């Protein structure tokens, strides 16, 4: 009887360790790893880094010198958001970010045509920071076919994401897509 119980225990332990390893090595449900060098990063749930008692997702460099950026992201069809202004906000914490990190959101049209984009590159997260709430705000055009959002890390370090939200906001909330000009500027080079 003990032998059968012992074998059962070992089998249960193997399944548990396997499940924990799978969780440790894969992005959280509903999210996926992407970027120019996603294999240079681990992206997973981190139950040790919590905020208000909730586990976080982490993007952590595993290469000594990452060859590009990694992002933990989601993509979906924006039916409920077309023609509206949308804010992606989340709490982010960083450790030893050598280059930069940030939240990001992109609105795509037909043929993956870029309609709106902000990745916080102009206001990056660097170094080591405690939990701070960041946000990106974009207009989702009526012709939008995909809405993409996430957190990215470019270079060494770690960045944690917690308590994200994607909500419609009023037109009084300014967009953050300052990366894309709204009209030509300085065509006579007088500035």
Coordinates of C-alpha atoms in Angstrom, one line a residue:
X1 CA 0.0 0.0 0.0
X2 CA 2.8 2.5 0.9
X3 CA 4.6 1.7 -2.4
X4 CA 1.4 2.6 -4.4
X5 CA 0.9 5.8 -2.2
X6 CA 4.6 6.7 -2.6
X7 CA 4.4 6.2 -6.4
X8 CA 1.2 8.3 -6.5
X9 CA 2.9 11.0 -4.4
X10 CA 5.9 11.0 -6.8
X11 CA 3.7 11.2 -9.8
X12 CA 1.7 14.0 -8.2
X13 CA 4.9 15.9 -7.3
X14 CA 6.2 15.5 -10.9
X15 CA 2.9 16.9 -12.3
X16 CA 3.0 19.8 -9.9
X17 CA 6.6 20.6 -10.6
X18 CA 5.9 20.4 -14.4
X19 CA 2.9 22.7 -14.0
X20 CA 5.0 25.2 -12.0
X21 CA 7.8 25.1 -14.5
X22 CA 5.3 25.7 -17.4
X23 CA 3.9 28.7 -15.5
X24 CA 7.4 29.9 -14.8
X25 CA 8.4 29.7 -18.5
X26 CA 5.4 31.0 -20.3
X27 CA 3.6 34.3 -20.5
X28 CA 0.4 34.8 -18.5
X29 CA -2.9 33.5 -20.0
X30 CA -4.2 36.0 -22.7
X31 CA -0.7 37.5 -23.2
X32 CA 2.1 36.7 -25.5
X33 CA 5.8 37.4 -25.9
X34 CA 6.9 39.4 -28.9
X35 CA 9.5 42.0 -30.0
X36 CA 12.6 42.2 -32.0
X37 CA 14.4 39.8 -29.6
X38 CA 11.8 38.1 -27.4
X39 CA 14.2 35.1 -26.6
X40 CA 16.5 37.5 -24.9
X41 CA 13.8 38.0 -22.2
X42 CA 11.7 35.9 -19.9
X43 CA 8.1 36.9 -19.6
X44 CA 6.0 35.2 -16.9
X45 CA 3.9 35.6 -13.8
X46 CA 6.0 36.7 -10.8
X47 CA 4.2 35.8 -7.6
X48 CA 7.0 37.2 -5.4
X49 CA 6.5 40.8 -6.8
X50 CA 3.0 41.8 -5.7
X51 CA 1.0 45.0 -5.5
X52 CA -2.0 45.1 -3.2
X53 CA -1.6 41.3 -2.8
X54 CA -1.9 40.5 -6.5
X55 CA 0.9 38.8 -8.5
X56 CA 2.6 40.7 -11.3
X57 CA 3.9 39.9 -14.8
X58 CA 7.6 40.4 -15.4
X59 CA 9.7 41.0 -18.4
X60 CA 13.3 40.3 -17.5
X61 CA 16.4 40.2 -19.7
X62 CA 18.1 36.9 -19.7
X63 CA 20.8 37.8 -22.2
X64 CA 23.9 39.7 -21.0
X65 CA 23.4 42.2 -23.9
X66 CA 19.9 41.8 -25.4
X67 CA 20.0 42.3 -29.2
X68 CA 16.6 44.1 -29.3
X69 CA 13.5 44.6 -27.2
X70 CA 11.0 42.2 -25.7
X71 CA 7.3 42.9 -25.0
X72 CA 4.5 41.2 -23.2
X73 CA 1.4 42.1 -25.1
X74 CA -2.2 41.5 -26.2
X75 CA -3.9 42.1 -29.6
X76 CA -7.6 42.1 -30.2
X77 CA -10.3 43.4 -32.6
X78 CA -11.4 46.8 -31.2
X79 CA -15.1 46.7 -32.0
X80 CA -16.2 48.3 -28.7
X81 CA -13.5 51.0 -29.0
X82 CA -13.8 52.3 -32.6
X83 CA -14.3 56.1 -32.7
X84 CA -13.4 56.5 -29.1
X85 CA -10.4 57.7 -27.0
X86 CA -8.8 54.8 -25.0
X87 CA -6.4 54.8 -22.1
X88 CA -4.2 51.8 -21.3
X89 CA -2.9 52.3 -17.7
X90 CA -1.0 50.0 -15.4
X91 CA 1.3 50.0 -12.4
X92 CA 4.9 49.4 -13.3
X93 CA 8.0 48.7 -11.2
X94 CA 11.5 48.5 -12.6
X95 CA 14.9 47.2 -11.5
X96 CA 18.3 48.0 -13.2
X97 CA 16.7 49.0 -16.5
X98 CA 19.8 49.9 -18.5
X99 CA 18.2 51.3 -21.7
X100 CA 14.5 51.9 -21.3
X101 CA 11.1 50.4 -20.7
X102 CA 7.5 51.6 -21.1
X103 CA 3.9 50.9 -21.6
X104 CA 2.8 51.0 -25.2
X105 CA -0.4 50.9 -27.4
X106 CA -0.8 50.8 -31.1
X107 CA -3.9 51.1 -33.3
X108 CA -3.7 49.3 -36.7
X109 CA -5.8 49.6 -39.8
X110 CA -6.3 47.4 -42.8
X111 CA -3.0 45.7 -43.9
X112 CA -1.5 46.5 -40.5
X113 CA -1.3 50.2 -41.4
X114 CA -0.3 52.2 -38.3
X115 CA -3.1 54.6 -37.3
X116 CA -1.9 55.7 -33.8
X117 CA 1.0 54.7 -31.6
X118 CA 2.8 55.5 -28.3
X119 CA 5.5 53.5 -26.5
X120 CA 6.6 56.0 -23.9
X121 CA 10.0 56.3 -25.6
X122 CA 9.9 60.1 -25.1
X123 CA 9.2 59.6 -21.4
X124 CA 10.9 56.3 -20.6
X125 CA 11.2 54.2 -17.4
X126 CA 14.9 53.8 -16.5
X127 CA 16.9 52.4 -13.7
X128 CA 15.2 51.2 -10.5
X129 CA 11.8 52.5 -9.6
X130 CA 9.1 51.6 -7.1
X131 CA 5.5 51.0 -8.2
X132 CA 4.2 54.0 -10.3
X133 CA 1.1 54.3 -12.5
X134 CA 1.7 55.0 -16.1
X135 CA -0.7 55.5 -19.0
X136 CA -0.9 55.8 -22.8
X137 CA -3.9 57.4 -24.4
X138 CA -4.8 57.0 -28.1
X139 CA -7.8 57.7 -30.4
X140 CA -9.1 54.5 -32.0
X141 CA -10.2 55.3 -35.6
X142 CA -13.4 53.9 -37.0
X143 CA -11.4 51.9 -39.5
X144 CA -9.2 50.3 -36.8
X145 CA -8.8 46.5 -37.3
X146 CA -6.5 45.8 -34.3
X147 CA -5.7 47.3 -30.9
X148 CA -2.3 46.2 -29.4
X149 CA -1.0 47.0 -26.0
X150 CA 1.6 45.9 -23.5
X151 CA 4.8 46.6 -21.7
X152 CA 8.2 46.5 -23.3
X153 CA 11.8 46.3 -22.1
X154 CA 14.7 47.4 -24.3
X155 CA 18.0 46.2 -22.9
X156 CA 19.0 44.9 -19.5
X157 CA 17.0 44.8 -16.3
X158 CA 13.5 43.8 -15.2
X159 CA 10.1 45.5 -15.4
X160 CA 6.9 44.3 -13.6
X161 CA 3.3 45.1 -14.7
X162 CA 0.3 45.0 -12.3
X163 CA -3.3 46.1 -12.2
X164 CA -3.7 47.1 -15.9
X165 CA -6.9 48.6 -17.3
X166 CA -8.1 49.5 -20.8
X167 CA -10.9 52.1 -20.6
X168 CA -12.7 54.6 -22.8
X169 CA -12.0 58.2 -21.7
X170 CA -13.4 61.6 -22.7
X171 CA -12.0 63.9 -25.3
X172 CA -10.8 66.2 -22.5
X173 CA -8.1 63.6 -21.7
X174 CA -5.2 64.4 -24.1
X175 CA -3.6 61.7 -26.2
X176 CA 0.0 60.8 -25.5
X177 CA 1.0 59.9 -29.1
X178 CA 3.4 62.8 -29.3
X179 CA 5.7 60.6 -31.3
X180 CA 3.6 61.1 -34.5
X181 CA 3.3 64.7 -35.8
X182 CA -0.1 65.9 -36.6
X183 CA 1.2 68.2 -39.4
X184 CA 4.4 69.1 -41.2
X185 CA 6.8 71.3 -39.3
X186 CA 9.8 73.5 -40.1
X187 CA 9.7 73.0 -43.9
X188 CA 11.8 76.1 -44.4
X189 CA 14.4 75.1 -41.7
X190 CA 13.9 78.4 -39.9
X191 CA 13.5 76.9 -36.4

